Structures are given as structure tokens and as C-alpha cells.
Short mmCIF file of N, CA and C in Angstrom, two decimals:
data_model
loop_
_atom_site.label_atom_id
_atom_site.label_comp_id
_atom_site.label_asym_id
_atom_site.label_seq_id
_atom_site.Cartn_x
_atom_site.Cartn_y
_atom_site.Cartn_z
N MET A 1 0.85 -1.16 0.00
CA MET A 1 0.00 0.00 0.00
C MET A 1 0.90 1.23 0.00
N GLU A 2 0.57 2.17 -0.89
CA GLU A 2 1.41 3.36 -1.05
C GLU A 2 0.63 4.62 -0.67
N ILE A 3 1.26 5.47 0.13
CA ILE A 3 0.67 6.72 0.59
C ILE A 3 1.62 7.86 0.22
N ASP A 4 1.07 8.92 -0.39
CA ASP A 4 1.84 10.14 -0.64
C ASP A 4 1.37 11.20 0.34
N ILE A 5 2.32 11.90 0.96
CA ILE A 5 2.01 12.90 1.97
C ILE A 5 2.64 14.23 1.56
N VAL A 6 1.80 15.28 1.54
CA VAL A 6 2.25 16.63 1.22
C VAL A 6 2.07 17.49 2.46
N VAL A 7 3.13 18.22 2.81
CA VAL A 7 3.11 19.11 3.97
C VAL A 7 3.03 20.53 3.44
N GLY A 8 2.00 21.28 3.84
CA GLY A 8 1.80 22.62 3.31
C GLY A 8 2.43 23.70 4.16
N ASP A 9 2.91 24.75 3.51
CA ASP A 9 3.39 25.98 4.15
C ASP A 9 4.49 25.78 5.19
N ASP A 10 5.31 24.77 5.04
CA ASP A 10 6.41 24.55 5.98
C ASP A 10 7.58 23.98 5.19
N PRO A 11 8.51 24.84 4.77
CA PRO A 11 9.62 24.38 3.93
C PRO A 11 10.42 23.23 4.53
N SER A 12 10.56 23.20 5.84
CA SER A 12 11.33 22.13 6.46
C SER A 12 10.46 20.93 6.82
N GLY A 13 9.18 21.02 6.55
CA GLY A 13 8.24 19.99 6.97
C GLY A 13 8.48 18.62 6.37
N VAL A 14 8.80 18.57 5.09
CA VAL A 14 8.97 17.28 4.42
C VAL A 14 10.13 16.51 5.03
N SER A 15 11.28 17.15 5.18
CA SER A 15 12.43 16.43 5.75
C SER A 15 12.20 16.09 7.22
N SER A 16 11.53 16.98 7.94
CA SER A 16 11.23 16.71 9.35
C SER A 16 10.29 15.52 9.49
N LEU A 17 9.24 15.48 8.67
CA LEU A 17 8.29 14.37 8.73
C LEU A 17 8.97 13.07 8.34
N ARG A 18 9.81 13.09 7.32
CA ARG A 18 10.53 11.88 6.91
C ARG A 18 11.38 11.34 8.06
N ARG A 19 12.13 12.22 8.72
CA ARG A 19 12.96 11.77 9.85
C ARG A 19 12.08 11.22 10.98
N TRP A 20 10.95 11.88 11.24
CA TRP A 20 10.03 11.44 12.30
C TRP A 20 9.52 10.02 12.00
N LEU A 21 9.11 9.80 10.75
CA LEU A 21 8.57 8.49 10.38
C LEU A 21 9.64 7.40 10.42
N LEU A 22 10.86 7.74 10.02
CA LEU A 22 11.95 6.76 10.08
C LEU A 22 12.29 6.37 11.51
N ALA A 23 12.06 7.29 12.45
CA ALA A 23 12.37 7.02 13.86
C ALA A 23 11.20 6.36 14.60
N GLU A 24 10.04 6.27 13.97
CA GLU A 24 8.85 5.73 14.63
C GLU A 24 8.97 4.21 14.82
N PRO A 25 9.01 3.74 16.07
CA PRO A 25 9.19 2.31 16.32
C PRO A 25 8.09 1.44 15.71
N ASP A 26 6.85 1.91 15.70
CA ASP A 26 5.75 1.10 15.16
C ASP A 26 5.80 0.94 13.65
N LEU A 27 6.64 1.73 12.97
CA LEU A 27 6.75 1.62 11.52
C LEU A 27 8.01 0.89 11.08
N ARG A 28 8.93 0.65 12.01
CA ARG A 28 10.18 -0.04 11.65
C ARG A 28 9.87 -1.42 11.10
N GLY A 29 10.43 -1.69 9.94
CA GLY A 29 10.21 -2.98 9.30
C GLY A 29 8.86 -3.09 8.61
N GLN A 30 8.03 -2.05 8.73
CA GLN A 30 6.69 -2.07 8.13
C GLN A 30 6.53 -1.03 7.02
N ALA A 31 7.50 -0.10 6.90
CA ALA A 31 7.33 1.00 5.95
C ALA A 31 8.66 1.38 5.30
N LEU A 32 8.58 1.69 4.02
CA LEU A 32 9.69 2.31 3.30
C LEU A 32 9.32 3.77 3.12
N VAL A 33 10.17 4.67 3.60
CA VAL A 33 9.87 6.10 3.58
C VAL A 33 10.90 6.79 2.69
N SER A 34 10.41 7.58 1.73
CA SER A 34 11.31 8.32 0.85
C SER A 34 10.68 9.67 0.52
N VAL A 35 11.48 10.53 -0.11
CA VAL A 35 11.00 11.83 -0.56
C VAL A 35 11.23 11.90 -2.06
N ARG A 36 10.24 12.43 -2.75
CA ARG A 36 10.40 12.63 -4.19
C ARG A 36 9.83 13.99 -4.56
N ILE A 37 10.25 14.48 -5.70
CA ILE A 37 9.75 15.76 -6.21
C ILE A 37 8.72 15.44 -7.28
N GLU A 38 7.53 15.98 -7.09
CA GLU A 38 6.42 15.72 -8.01
C GLU A 38 6.12 16.97 -8.81
N GLY A 39 5.76 16.80 -10.06
CA GLY A 39 5.33 17.93 -10.87
C GLY A 39 6.45 18.71 -11.51
N GLN A 40 7.65 18.13 -11.57
CA GLN A 40 8.77 18.82 -12.21
C GLN A 40 9.22 17.99 -13.40
N GLN A 41 9.33 18.63 -14.55
CA GLN A 41 9.80 17.95 -15.75
C GLN A 41 11.29 17.63 -15.58
N GLN A 42 11.69 16.46 -16.05
CA GLN A 42 13.10 16.09 -15.94
C GLN A 42 13.96 17.10 -16.70
N GLY A 43 15.00 17.58 -16.05
CA GLY A 43 15.91 18.54 -16.64
C GLY A 43 15.46 19.98 -16.53
N ALA A 44 14.26 20.21 -15.99
CA ALA A 44 13.74 21.58 -15.88
C ALA A 44 14.30 22.25 -14.63
N MET A 45 14.45 23.56 -14.72
CA MET A 45 14.88 24.33 -13.57
C MET A 45 13.65 24.63 -12.71
N GLY A 46 13.88 24.94 -11.45
CA GLY A 46 12.77 25.28 -10.57
C GLY A 46 12.44 24.11 -9.67
N SER A 47 11.54 24.38 -8.77
CA SER A 47 11.23 23.34 -7.81
C SER A 47 9.83 22.80 -8.05
N GLY A 48 9.70 21.52 -7.81
CA GLY A 48 8.40 20.88 -7.84
C GLY A 48 7.89 20.77 -6.42
N LEU A 49 6.93 19.93 -6.23
CA LEU A 49 6.32 19.73 -4.93
C LEU A 49 6.99 18.54 -4.25
N ASP A 50 7.57 18.76 -3.06
CA ASP A 50 8.19 17.68 -2.31
C ASP A 50 7.10 16.83 -1.67
N VAL A 51 7.21 15.52 -1.85
CA VAL A 51 6.22 14.57 -1.36
C VAL A 51 6.93 13.50 -0.54
N VAL A 52 6.40 13.20 0.64
CA VAL A 52 6.89 12.06 1.41
C VAL A 52 6.11 10.86 0.90
N ASN A 53 6.82 9.87 0.40
CA ASN A 53 6.19 8.66 -0.12
C ASN A 53 6.43 7.54 0.88
N VAL A 54 5.35 6.86 1.28
CA VAL A 54 5.45 5.77 2.24
C VAL A 54 4.82 4.53 1.62
N VAL A 55 5.58 3.45 1.59
CA VAL A 55 5.06 2.17 1.14
C VAL A 55 4.97 1.27 2.37
N LEU A 56 3.75 0.84 2.68
CA LEU A 56 3.50 0.02 3.87
C LEU A 56 3.44 -1.44 3.50
N SER A 57 3.96 -2.29 4.38
CA SER A 57 3.97 -3.72 4.12
C SER A 57 2.64 -4.39 4.40
N ASN A 58 1.79 -3.75 5.22
CA ASN A 58 0.49 -4.34 5.53
C ASN A 58 -0.48 -3.25 5.97
N SER A 59 -1.76 -3.60 6.00
CA SER A 59 -2.78 -2.60 6.33
C SER A 59 -2.78 -2.22 7.80
N ILE A 60 -2.25 -3.06 8.66
CA ILE A 60 -2.19 -2.73 10.09
C ILE A 60 -1.28 -1.52 10.31
N ALA A 61 -0.22 -1.42 9.51
CA ALA A 61 0.72 -0.31 9.64
C ALA A 61 0.09 1.03 9.25
N LEU A 62 -1.04 1.00 8.53
CA LEU A 62 -1.69 2.25 8.13
C LEU A 62 -2.12 3.07 9.35
N GLY A 63 -2.71 2.43 10.33
CA GLY A 63 -3.10 3.14 11.55
C GLY A 63 -1.90 3.74 12.26
N SER A 64 -0.80 2.98 12.30
CA SER A 64 0.42 3.49 12.93
C SER A 64 0.96 4.70 12.18
N LEU A 65 0.89 4.66 10.85
CA LEU A 65 1.35 5.79 10.05
C LEU A 65 0.52 7.03 10.35
N LEU A 66 -0.80 6.88 10.37
CA LEU A 66 -1.68 8.03 10.60
C LEU A 66 -1.46 8.63 11.99
N VAL A 67 -1.30 7.78 12.99
CA VAL A 67 -1.03 8.27 14.35
C VAL A 67 0.31 8.99 14.38
N ALA A 68 1.32 8.44 13.71
CA ALA A 68 2.65 9.08 13.69
C ALA A 68 2.59 10.45 13.02
N VAL A 69 1.86 10.57 11.92
CA VAL A 69 1.75 11.86 11.23
C VAL A 69 1.01 12.86 12.11
N ALA A 70 -0.07 12.42 12.76
CA ALA A 70 -0.83 13.32 13.65
C ALA A 70 0.04 13.78 14.82
N THR A 71 0.83 12.88 15.38
CA THR A 71 1.72 13.23 16.49
C THR A 71 2.80 14.21 16.03
N TRP A 72 3.33 13.99 14.84
CA TRP A 72 4.33 14.91 14.28
C TRP A 72 3.73 16.31 14.12
N ARG A 73 2.50 16.39 13.58
CA ARG A 73 1.84 17.70 13.43
C ARG A 73 1.76 18.42 14.77
N ARG A 74 1.38 17.68 15.81
CA ARG A 74 1.23 18.26 17.14
C ARG A 74 2.57 18.77 17.67
N SER A 75 3.68 18.17 17.24
CA SER A 75 5.00 18.56 17.75
C SER A 75 5.53 19.85 17.10
N ARG A 76 4.91 20.27 16.01
CA ARG A 76 5.38 21.45 15.28
C ARG A 76 4.92 22.73 15.98
N PRO A 77 5.71 23.82 15.88
CA PRO A 77 5.30 25.08 16.50
C PRO A 77 3.93 25.55 15.98
N ARG A 78 3.72 25.42 14.67
CA ARG A 78 2.41 25.68 14.07
C ARG A 78 2.08 24.47 13.21
N ALA A 79 1.06 23.74 13.60
CA ALA A 79 0.72 22.49 12.91
C ALA A 79 0.40 22.77 11.44
N PRO A 80 1.21 22.23 10.52
CA PRO A 80 0.95 22.47 9.10
C PRO A 80 -0.20 21.60 8.60
N GLN A 81 -0.80 22.04 7.52
CA GLN A 81 -1.80 21.21 6.87
C GLN A 81 -1.09 20.02 6.23
N VAL A 82 -1.65 18.85 6.38
CA VAL A 82 -1.07 17.64 5.81
C VAL A 82 -2.13 16.99 4.92
N THR A 83 -1.77 16.78 3.65
CA THR A 83 -2.66 16.14 2.70
C THR A 83 -2.05 14.80 2.32
N MET A 84 -2.89 13.76 2.32
CA MET A 84 -2.40 12.41 2.02
C MET A 84 -3.25 11.80 0.92
N GLU A 85 -2.60 10.99 0.09
CA GLU A 85 -3.31 10.34 -1.01
C GLU A 85 -3.01 8.85 -1.00
N ARG A 86 -4.07 8.07 -1.13
CA ARG A 86 -3.93 6.62 -1.25
C ARG A 86 -4.90 6.16 -2.33
N ASP A 87 -4.41 5.50 -3.34
CA ASP A 87 -5.24 4.97 -4.43
C ASP A 87 -6.16 6.03 -5.02
N GLY A 88 -5.65 7.26 -5.18
CA GLY A 88 -6.43 8.32 -5.78
C GLY A 88 -7.39 9.04 -4.85
N VAL A 89 -7.52 8.59 -3.60
CA VAL A 89 -8.40 9.23 -2.63
C VAL A 89 -7.55 10.16 -1.77
N VAL A 90 -7.85 11.46 -1.83
CA VAL A 90 -7.08 12.48 -1.12
C VAL A 90 -7.83 12.89 0.14
N VAL A 91 -7.11 12.91 1.26
CA VAL A 91 -7.69 13.34 2.53
C VAL A 91 -6.75 14.37 3.16
N THR A 92 -7.33 15.21 4.02
CA THR A 92 -6.55 16.21 4.74
C THR A 92 -6.61 15.90 6.22
N LEU A 93 -5.46 15.83 6.84
CA LEU A 93 -5.39 15.62 8.29
C LEU A 93 -5.46 17.00 8.92
N ASP A 94 -6.60 17.28 9.53
CA ASP A 94 -6.82 18.61 10.09
C ASP A 94 -6.91 18.59 11.60
N GLY A 95 -6.54 17.50 12.19
CA GLY A 95 -6.54 17.38 13.64
C GLY A 95 -5.57 16.28 14.04
N ASP A 96 -5.39 16.11 15.33
CA ASP A 96 -4.49 15.05 15.77
C ASP A 96 -5.19 14.12 16.76
N SER A 97 -6.50 14.13 16.74
CA SER A 97 -7.27 13.30 17.66
C SER A 97 -7.46 11.90 17.09
N PRO A 98 -7.80 10.93 17.93
CA PRO A 98 -8.11 9.59 17.43
C PRO A 98 -9.27 9.62 16.43
N GLU A 99 -10.21 10.54 16.61
CA GLU A 99 -11.34 10.64 15.69
C GLU A 99 -10.88 11.04 14.29
N ALA A 100 -9.88 11.93 14.21
CA ALA A 100 -9.35 12.34 12.91
C ALA A 100 -8.72 11.15 12.20
N VAL A 101 -7.99 10.33 12.93
CA VAL A 101 -7.37 9.13 12.36
C VAL A 101 -8.45 8.16 11.90
N GLN A 102 -9.47 7.94 12.71
CA GLN A 102 -10.55 7.02 12.35
C GLN A 102 -11.32 7.52 11.12
N ARG A 103 -11.51 8.84 11.02
CA ARG A 103 -12.19 9.41 9.85
C ARG A 103 -11.43 9.08 8.57
N ILE A 104 -10.11 9.22 8.62
CA ILE A 104 -9.30 8.93 7.43
C ILE A 104 -9.35 7.45 7.10
N LEU A 105 -9.28 6.60 8.11
CA LEU A 105 -9.39 5.16 7.86
C LEU A 105 -10.72 4.83 7.18
N ARG A 106 -11.80 5.46 7.64
CA ARG A 106 -13.11 5.22 7.02
C ARG A 106 -13.13 5.72 5.58
N GLU A 107 -12.57 6.91 5.35
CA GLU A 107 -12.56 7.47 3.99
C GLU A 107 -11.75 6.61 3.04
N TRP A 108 -10.71 5.99 3.53
CA TRP A 108 -9.89 5.12 2.69
C TRP A 108 -10.41 3.69 2.66
N GLY A 109 -11.53 3.45 3.32
CA GLY A 109 -12.13 2.12 3.26
C GLY A 109 -11.49 1.12 4.18
N GLY A 110 -10.67 1.59 5.11
CA GLY A 110 -10.04 0.68 6.08
C GLY A 110 -10.96 0.47 7.25
N SER A 111 -10.65 -0.50 8.03
CA SER A 111 -11.44 -0.73 9.23
C SER A 111 -10.62 -0.34 10.44
N THR A 112 -11.31 0.08 11.46
CA THR A 112 -10.65 0.43 12.71
C THR A 112 -10.54 -0.82 13.54
N PRO A 113 -9.33 -1.22 13.95
CA PRO A 113 -9.20 -2.43 14.75
C PRO A 113 -9.94 -2.29 16.07
N GLN A 114 -10.67 -3.32 16.43
CA GLN A 114 -11.40 -3.34 17.68
C GLN A 114 -10.61 -4.15 18.70
N PRO A 115 -10.65 -3.75 19.98
CA PRO A 115 -9.93 -4.51 20.99
C PRO A 115 -10.58 -5.87 21.19
N GLU A 116 -9.74 -6.82 21.55
CA GLU A 116 -10.25 -8.16 21.86
C GLU A 116 -11.05 -8.10 23.14
N PRO A 117 -12.20 -8.81 23.19
CA PRO A 117 -12.96 -8.82 24.44
C PRO A 117 -12.18 -9.52 25.54
N SER A 118 -12.32 -9.02 26.75
CA SER A 118 -11.65 -9.67 27.87
C SER A 118 -12.67 -10.50 28.64
N LEU A 119 -12.20 -11.31 29.53
CA LEU A 119 -13.09 -12.14 30.33
C LEU A 119 -13.97 -11.30 31.23
N ASP A 120 -13.55 -10.08 31.53
CA ASP A 120 -14.33 -9.20 32.40
C ASP A 120 -15.47 -8.51 31.67
N ASP A 121 -15.61 -8.72 30.36
CA ASP A 121 -16.66 -8.06 29.59
C ASP A 121 -18.02 -8.73 29.73
N GLY A 122 -18.10 -9.78 30.51
CA GLY A 122 -19.37 -10.46 30.71
C GLY A 122 -19.68 -11.48 29.63
N ILE A 123 -18.75 -11.77 28.78
CA ILE A 123 -18.97 -12.76 27.72
C ILE A 123 -18.96 -14.14 28.35
N GLY A 124 -19.93 -14.94 27.96
CA GLY A 124 -19.98 -16.32 28.45
C GLY A 124 -20.69 -16.46 29.77
N GLU A 125 -21.36 -15.43 30.23
CA GLU A 125 -22.09 -15.54 31.50
C GLU A 125 -23.50 -15.98 31.25
#
């Protein structure tokens, strides 16, 4: 699964987010993180749009990626707008709450993992 992430209005945001994701323990071994320039013709002068590209090894890592991006936003002096694209579906992370992460998972057609029931939940009584 491939996710493209664009950080708005923060020139240092792309490299900062890349470093943050590479250091995230829940993504180690689950994600390949790189930066590419989008929208620039080969050999042309000028700058294109810097994009953090993340390739995830499984769908479980998607939740970890979204939480890591939300946490990174919260760590910034002014939380930048973050736009993410997966399979042509573009979403904007405009908060850092669990609800914001769940909204994106729903928009991308993912499911939110539910906790396993415990014996104290009254099951089997």
C-alpha cells in the first residue's frame, strides 16, 4: 500500500516528517519512507512539490502511520496542513485526535481495529 504525503506551508516539513517516520518504532520494518519531487519535468529548472512517499507492508501499519503523522503535526510550532493520497483518494489531516485518524481510515475504506474482548466483559455468562 502506497501513501503520498504533502506538507503545506512549511519548507522544512517534508524532511522533518521523513525523519520522524523513520524514527517511529511502530513503523520499523513495516514502511519504506522516501522523498520525491512531483510535478517537475526532468531537466527543468525550478522546484516541484516535495512529497513524502510511504510504502507500507500491511494494512495494520496504516493506523500506525496516521497516528505518527498526527503526532508529528502536534509537535510542530504551528501544525501544518497535511494532505495524504492513497489509491487516488485524497484526505486532509486537520486534527491530531483519534477521531481524525478514524475518519481517514473510514474514507480510505479501512477498518478500525477493535480490541479483543476480555473475560471481564461479561462474555460467556
